[in-house]
């Protein structure tokens, strides 16, 4: 199903039972699997979306009041750069005020969740079940192992490696390797856990 004002580039393939809602822009030479829901998005060239991805839905955000929680409005988009590959079952929220951005040539493994306003740089590799809280920012060439969690409103530099299962709760500078919860420099983590 394709909504109004959708633009799809040449040689793009779209699988069965996929829904592309109004005003979405898709580049050329893309491959989309089955059962995808795509809205509020601008997609570059050569992007691969595997089955069951949900891209561009409202993110999680509430303003708590005494007797009621009011849903925070989301008016941003999802912008996916050229040559990005997103594996099965990923969810990528639209931005609340800013956009959610995934940079060129980045790869997301299965079941990755990206919350609103997250910005991921170029040439990143993010493995299965990693979760990003809102407004976190990643540089280029960031590698993240499976089931790591990235807290909101933090900055991760360029050329950072984050071990699987780590919990990142503070900023990480460029060219750093971290692991553990809370995530700490890899050498320190290994020293503290050498007898375990």
Rosetta silent file (secondary structure, phi, psi, omega in degrees, C-alpha in Angstrom):
SEQUENCE: XXXXXXXXXXXXXXXXXXXXXXXXXXXXXXXXXXXXXXXXXXXXXXXXXXXXXXXXXXXXXXXXXXXXXXXXXXXXXXXXXXXXXXXXXXXXXXXXXXXXXXXXXXXXXXXXXXXXXXXXXXXXXXXXXXXXXXXXXXXXXXXXXXXXXXXXXXXXXXXXXXXXXXXXXXXXXXXXXXXXXXXXXXXXXXXXXXXX
SCORE:     score description
SCORE:     0.000 S_00000001
   1 L     0.000  130.765 -177.067    0.000    0.000    0.000 S_00000001
   2 E  -125.528  126.465 -177.384    1.412    3.374   -1.039 S_00000001
   3 L   -80.201 -170.290 -178.708    0.027    6.695    0.237 S_00000001
   4 L   -77.238  149.413  174.744   -0.250   10.102   -1.401 S_00000001
   5 L    58.509   29.072  175.056    2.779   12.142   -2.508 S_00000001
   6 L   -85.766  135.057  176.940    5.178    9.221   -2.093 S_00000001
   7 E  -115.264  125.456 -178.163    8.303    9.410   -4.273 S_00000001
   8 E  -124.924  125.874 -177.872   10.128    6.175   -5.112 S_00000001
   9 L   -73.213  168.694 -178.502   13.398    6.128   -7.065 S_00000001
  10 L   -62.641  147.240  174.442   14.248    3.884  -10.024 S_00000001
  11 L    62.133   22.190  174.744   14.994    0.200   -9.519 S_00000001
  12 L   -88.244  135.398 -178.238   13.653    0.146   -5.972 S_00000001
  13 E  -111.301  132.410 -178.040   12.024   -3.155   -4.972 S_00000001
  14 E  -124.426  125.881 -176.858    9.256   -3.293   -2.345 S_00000001
  15 L   -76.182  176.360 -175.361    8.125   -6.580   -0.771 S_00000001
  16 L   -71.595  151.179  177.400    4.629   -7.824   -0.059 S_00000001
  17 L    60.343   23.595  176.217    2.369   -6.403    2.670 S_00000001
  18 L   -92.965  140.109 -178.618    4.566   -3.317    3.066 S_00000001
  19 E  -116.244  124.299  175.638    2.885    0.010    3.838 S_00000001
  20 E  -117.548  112.715 -173.865    4.413    3.324    2.760 S_00000001
  21 L   -83.342  176.177 -172.770    2.422    6.229    4.136 S_00000001
  22 L   -52.907  144.433  167.881    1.933    9.740    2.724 S_00000001
  23 L    68.425   14.966  175.770    4.834   12.043    1.816 S_00000001
  24 L   -79.470  142.972  175.985    7.639    9.490    2.193 S_00000001
  25 E  -118.052  128.804 -177.532   10.644    9.865   -0.142 S_00000001
  26 E  -126.344  134.085 -179.194   12.652    6.813   -1.172 S_00000001
  27 L   -76.801 -170.170 -178.790   15.808    6.832   -3.282 S_00000001
  28 L   -88.904  160.148  174.917   16.852    4.570   -6.136 S_00000001
  29 L    58.875   30.891  176.668   18.146    0.995   -5.980 S_00000001
  30 L   -89.869  155.651  174.924   16.600    0.287   -2.577 S_00000001
  31 E  -128.971  116.473  179.295   15.403   -3.139   -1.468 S_00000001
  32 E  -113.839  133.494  179.000   12.540   -3.325    1.030 S_00000001
  33 L   -79.820 -157.646 -176.988   11.313   -6.622    2.451 S_00000001
  34 L   -95.171  156.407  173.629    7.829   -7.660    3.523 S_00000001
  35 L    60.386   34.631  175.820    5.606   -6.351    6.326 S_00000001
  36 L   -93.887  143.166  170.095    7.415   -3.017    6.675 S_00000001
  37 E  -118.216  124.194 -174.353    5.630    0.121    7.832 S_00000001
  38 E  -129.575  123.425  178.490    7.309    3.328    6.683 S_00000001
  39 L  -148.628  160.157  174.631    6.120    6.862    7.482 S_00000001
  40 L    50.958   43.948 -171.415    7.543   10.357    8.117 S_00000001
  41 E  -137.021  152.969  170.286   10.812    9.399    6.404 S_00000001
  42 E  -125.729  118.981 -173.299   13.357   10.370    3.774 S_00000001
  43 E  -113.352  133.823 -179.613   15.368    7.391    2.543 S_00000001
  44 L   -78.091 -165.845 -179.259   18.583    7.626    0.501 S_00000001
  45 L   -84.794  147.717  173.235   19.836    5.473   -2.379 S_00000001
  46 L    67.379   24.634 -178.785   20.752    1.805   -2.072 S_00000001
  47 L   -84.830  139.164  175.406   19.073    1.346    1.318 S_00000001
  48 E  -113.071  125.144  171.895   18.063   -2.154    2.445 S_00000001
  49 E  -118.381  115.595  179.056   15.187   -2.618    4.905 S_00000001
  50 L   -81.102  176.027 -172.557   14.624   -6.234    5.839 S_00000001
  51 L   -54.031  146.616  169.345   11.277   -7.739    6.877 S_00000001
  52 L    67.176   22.235  173.537    9.134   -6.351    9.700 S_00000001
  53 L   -79.269  145.368  175.444   10.896   -3.007   10.213 S_00000001
  54 E  -123.245  115.794 -171.679    8.822   -0.128   11.560 S_00000001
  55 E  -127.654  125.430  171.854   10.240    3.276   10.645 S_00000001
  56 E    97.950   10.459  177.142    8.922    6.759   11.422 S_00000001
  57 E   -78.733  167.870  178.466    6.326    6.122   14.122 S_00000001
  58 L   -62.456  143.270  176.208    5.899    8.396   17.132 S_00000001
  59 L   -84.393 -179.575 -178.998    8.502    8.033   19.824 S_00000001
  60 L   -91.871  117.353  178.492    7.994    7.569   23.550 S_00000001
  61 L  -167.526  124.674 -177.558    7.551   10.861   25.347 S_00000001
  62 E  -132.682  148.299  170.970    5.128   12.082   27.987 S_00000001
  63 E  -105.088  109.117 -175.625    4.612   15.223   30.026 S_00000001
  64 E   -77.770  130.783  172.120    3.483   13.996   33.465 S_00000001
  65 L  -118.307  176.783 -174.827    0.706   15.868   35.225 S_00000001
  66 L   -55.851  -51.217 -175.080   -1.045   15.117   38.488 S_00000001
  67 L  -114.973    6.114 -173.629   -3.826   12.963   37.085 S_00000001
  68 L  -157.962  143.735  171.871   -2.809   12.490   33.470 S_00000001
  69 E  -104.549  123.446 -178.103    0.188   11.881   31.224 S_00000001
  70 E   -99.160  127.942 -179.589    0.077   13.946   28.034 S_00000001
  71 E   -65.286  128.221  178.764    1.777   12.493   24.965 S_00000001
  72 L   -72.469  133.677 -177.870    4.632   14.715   23.773 S_00000001
  73 L   -69.233  147.291  176.783    4.126   15.730   20.115 S_00000001
  74 L  -123.923  117.064 -176.851    6.443   14.323   17.443 S_00000001
  75 L  -123.513   -1.629  179.676    6.853   16.394   14.288 S_00000001
  76 L   -80.271 -177.677 -179.280   10.329   15.372   13.085 S_00000001
  77 L  -120.374  175.304  165.150   11.287   12.822   10.449 S_00000001
  78 E  -107.070  127.249  178.194   13.568    9.834   10.055 S_00000001
  79 E  -117.984  118.402 -177.905   16.409   10.509    7.614 S_00000001
  80 E  -114.253  123.307 -176.749   18.337    7.465    6.413 S_00000001
  81 L   -74.329  174.634 -179.544   21.503    8.003    4.375 S_00000001
  82 L   -61.356  146.350  170.284   22.694    6.140    1.295 S_00000001
  83 L    63.402   22.996  174.604   23.733    2.482    1.496 S_00000001
  84 L   -80.501  141.740  172.486   22.324    1.898    4.982 S_00000001
  85 E  -121.768  129.738 -177.764   21.177   -1.629    5.777 S_00000001
  86 E  -123.514  117.251 -173.540   18.600   -2.261    8.480 S_00000001
  87 L   -80.860 -177.582 -169.236   17.949   -5.889    9.403 S_00000001
  88 L   -61.519  142.096  169.561   14.700   -7.562   10.466 S_00000001
  89 L    72.651   19.243  177.620   12.470   -6.263   13.212 S_00000001
  90 L   -81.670  149.301  174.507   14.119   -2.885   13.855 S_00000001
  91 E  -123.832  129.740 -177.764   12.093    0.078   15.109 S_00000001
  92 E  -129.510  113.040 -177.166   13.168    3.644   14.378 S_00000001
  93 E   -79.952  145.372  172.178   11.137    6.489   15.896 S_00000001
  94 L   -66.760  160.606  176.505   10.600    9.797   14.161 S_00000001
  95 L   -69.889  153.388  174.803   12.100   12.874   15.782 S_00000001
  96 L   -79.866  -60.345  174.569   10.099   14.857   18.284 S_00000001
  97 L  -113.377  -50.086  173.078   11.419   18.288   17.270 S_00000001
  98 L   -78.501 -179.065  174.699   14.715   17.375   15.578 S_00000001
  99 L   -96.752  155.526  167.659   15.045   14.506   13.105 S_00000001
 100 E   -90.242  130.002 -170.400   16.231   10.986   13.795 S_00000001
 101 E  -129.995  135.945  172.388   19.235   10.414   11.511 S_00000001
 102 E  -123.334  121.421 -172.906   21.187    7.346   10.367 S_00000001
 103 L   -77.307  165.415 -176.205   24.367    8.133    8.432 S_00000001
 104 L   -53.918  138.804  171.815   25.648    6.672    5.174 S_00000001
 105 L    63.716   28.141  176.153   26.853    3.064    5.043 S_00000001
 106 L   -94.193  145.713 -179.007   25.704    2.193    8.572 S_00000001
 107 E  -120.435  127.385  173.423   24.465   -1.323    9.364 S_00000001
 108 E  -111.019  128.209  176.727   21.840   -2.219   11.994 S_00000001
 109 L   -78.447 -176.100 -176.460   21.421   -5.865   12.963 S_00000001
 110 L   -61.664  145.036  169.562   18.091   -7.447   13.971 S_00000001
 111 L    58.075   38.615  172.201   15.807   -5.926   16.608 S_00000001
 112 L   -87.649  137.039  175.923   17.636   -2.658   17.170 S_00000001
 113 E  -112.762  128.891  178.300   15.512    0.144   18.655 S_00000001
 114 E  -120.936  117.173 -177.195   16.341    3.780   17.912 S_00000001
 115 L   -82.173  177.075 -174.544   14.365    6.376   19.860 S_00000001
 116 L   -61.882  143.762  174.593   13.426    9.903   18.799 S_00000001
 117 L    68.979    9.199  175.915   16.115   12.447   17.859 S_00000001
 118 L   -69.996  141.924  176.151   18.950    9.900   17.868 S_00000001
 119 E  -124.479  120.673  179.596   21.750   10.707   15.428 S_00000001
 120 E  -114.383  132.718 -175.374   24.010    7.909   14.189 S_00000001
 121 L   -76.731 -165.358 -178.359   27.061    8.740   12.100 S_00000001
 122 L   -84.624  151.467  171.771   28.526    7.119    8.986 S_00000001
 123 L    58.607   34.795  176.829   30.012    3.615    8.726 S_00000001
 124 L   -92.533  152.117  174.973   28.677    2.397   12.075 S_00000001
 125 E  -127.005  119.474 -174.840   27.932   -1.267   12.862 S_00000001
 126 E  -125.200  117.176 -172.528   25.302   -1.936   15.509 S_00000001
 127 L   -88.882 -178.470 -165.133   24.540   -5.553   16.378 S_00000001
 128 L   -59.070  142.826  171.682   21.347   -7.248   17.553 S_00000001
 129 L    64.278   23.788  171.636   19.087   -5.946   20.306 S_00000001
 130 L   -76.639  139.982  178.530   20.930   -2.701   20.965 S_00000001
 131 E  -122.291  133.760  178.661   18.638   -0.005   22.350 S_00000001
 132 E  -112.700  125.920  170.790   19.086    3.760   22.067 S_00000001
 133 L   -79.740  167.247 -171.072   17.264    6.198   24.340 S_00000001
 134 L   -61.710  144.555  170.760   16.208    9.548   22.914 S_00000001
 135 L    66.931   18.513  172.288   18.568   12.262   21.682 S_00000001
 136 L   -79.218  150.120 -174.755   21.791   10.264   21.950 S_00000001
 137 E  -125.675  127.185  177.559   24.437   11.168   19.345 S_00000001
 138 E  -113.515  143.500  174.388   26.980    8.810   17.770 S_00000001
 139 L   -80.650 -158.508  179.657   29.996    9.753   15.711 S_00000001
 140 L   -91.811  153.404  176.793   31.382    7.848   12.717 S_00000001
 141 L    56.212   45.685  174.466   32.775    4.288   12.749 S_00000001
 142 L   -94.333  131.128  177.181   31.134    3.306   16.035 S_00000001
 143 E  -113.034  127.701 -177.690   30.905   -0.456   16.685 S_00000001
 144 E  -128.291  124.985  178.824   28.373   -1.680   19.266 S_00000001
 145 L   -75.881  165.034 -173.605   28.049   -5.290   20.469 S_00000001
 146 L   -58.788  144.338  175.417   24.738   -7.050   21.013 S_00000001
 147 L    62.412   20.482  171.994   22.291   -6.067   23.748 S_00000001
 148 L   -75.223  152.780  177.441   24.132   -2.890   24.714 S_00000001
 149 E  -121.446  133.073 -178.052   22.021   -0.020   26.012 S_00000001
 150 E  -113.955  116.173  179.929   22.692    3.633   25.236 S_00000001
 151 L   -66.847  164.430 -177.841   21.179    6.185   27.623 S_00000001
 152 L   -78.257  155.535  172.218   19.541    9.339   26.345 S_00000001
 153 L    61.318   33.356  175.246   21.135   12.739   25.748 S_00000001
 154 L  -118.948  163.742 -177.900   24.711   11.458   25.644 S_00000001
 155 E  -119.980  128.981  176.449   27.446   11.820   23.034 S_00000001
 156 E  -114.073  128.063 -173.169   29.591    8.978   21.705 S_00000001
 157 L   -76.531 -168.638  177.970   32.633   10.030   19.681 S_00000001
 158 L   -79.720  151.807  174.970   34.215    8.692   16.491 S_00000001
 159 L    55.460   42.486  178.510   35.944    5.278   16.299 S_00000001
 160 L  -100.976  137.729  173.289   34.379    4.031   19.530 S_00000001
 161 E  -112.927  128.252  179.963   33.933    0.308   20.295 S_00000001
 162 E  -120.405  120.588 -177.312   31.255   -0.675   22.844 S_00000001
 163 L   -68.463  155.190  179.472   31.231   -4.282   24.072 S_00000001
 164 L   -59.271  142.545  178.946   28.101   -6.421   24.049 S_00000001
 165 L    75.455    5.117 -178.365   25.793   -6.095   27.044 S_00000001
 166 L   -75.931  155.162  174.411   27.322   -2.775   28.090 S_00000001
 167 E  -117.481  109.744 -176.360   25.338    0.061   29.615 S_00000001
 168 E   -95.018  113.150 -175.428   26.475    3.468   28.359 S_00000001
 169 L  -120.444    2.981  175.822   25.361    6.151   30.796 S_00000001
 170 L  -147.337  166.811 -177.948   27.866    8.942   30.112 S_00000001
 171 L   -58.643  148.778  176.929   29.685   10.512   27.159 S_00000001
 172 E  -124.492  124.870 -179.412   32.468    8.531   25.463 S_00000001
 173 L   -74.320  168.423  177.938   35.355   10.370   23.764 S_00000001
 174 L   -53.736  152.003  169.787   36.819    9.515   20.350 S_00000001
 175 L    57.858   40.360 -177.201   38.966    6.397   19.861 S_00000001
 176 L  -118.928  145.037  173.656   37.806    4.649   23.040 S_00000001
 177 E  -116.043  126.494 -177.184   36.937    0.992   23.747 S_00000001
 178 E  -131.026  160.074  176.011   34.482    0.366   26.585 S_00000001
 179 E  -160.813  156.413  173.769   32.630   -2.522   28.192 S_00000001
 180 L   101.014  178.899  176.296   30.511   -3.311   31.251 S_00000001
 181 E  -132.090  117.260   -6.900   27.796   -1.629   33.251 S_00000001
 182 L   -68.017  152.608 -176.970   28.362    1.177   33.686 S_00000001
 183 L   -61.014  134.228  177.869   30.592    1.114   30.601 S_00000001
 184 E  -137.809  166.953 -178.079   34.256    1.791   31.358 S_00000001
 185 E   -54.439  141.289 -171.616   37.479    1.637   29.384 S_00000001
 186 H   -57.946  -43.096 -179.251   38.141   -1.914   28.230 S_00000001
 187 H   -60.501  -41.398  179.224   41.541   -2.255   29.953 S_00000001
 188 H   -66.858  -42.075  179.085   40.011   -1.203   33.276 S_00000001
 189 H   -60.912  -47.331 -179.179   37.063   -3.545   32.796 S_00000001
 190 H   -64.264  -39.553  178.808   39.332   -6.510   32.024 S_00000001
 191 H   -63.237  -42.845 -178.594   41.604   -5.773   34.989 S_00000001
 192 H   -71.642  -21.555 -175.099   38.662   -5.571   37.385 S_00000001
 193 L  -116.354   17.735 -173.805   37.127   -8.794   36.058 S_00000001
 194 L   -66.979  -25.318 -178.840   40.200  -10.949   35.366 S_00000001
 195 L   -96.286   -2.558 -177.356   39.377  -13.458   38.146 S_00000001
 196 L   -87.281    0.000    0.000   35.653  -13.745   37.345 S_00000001
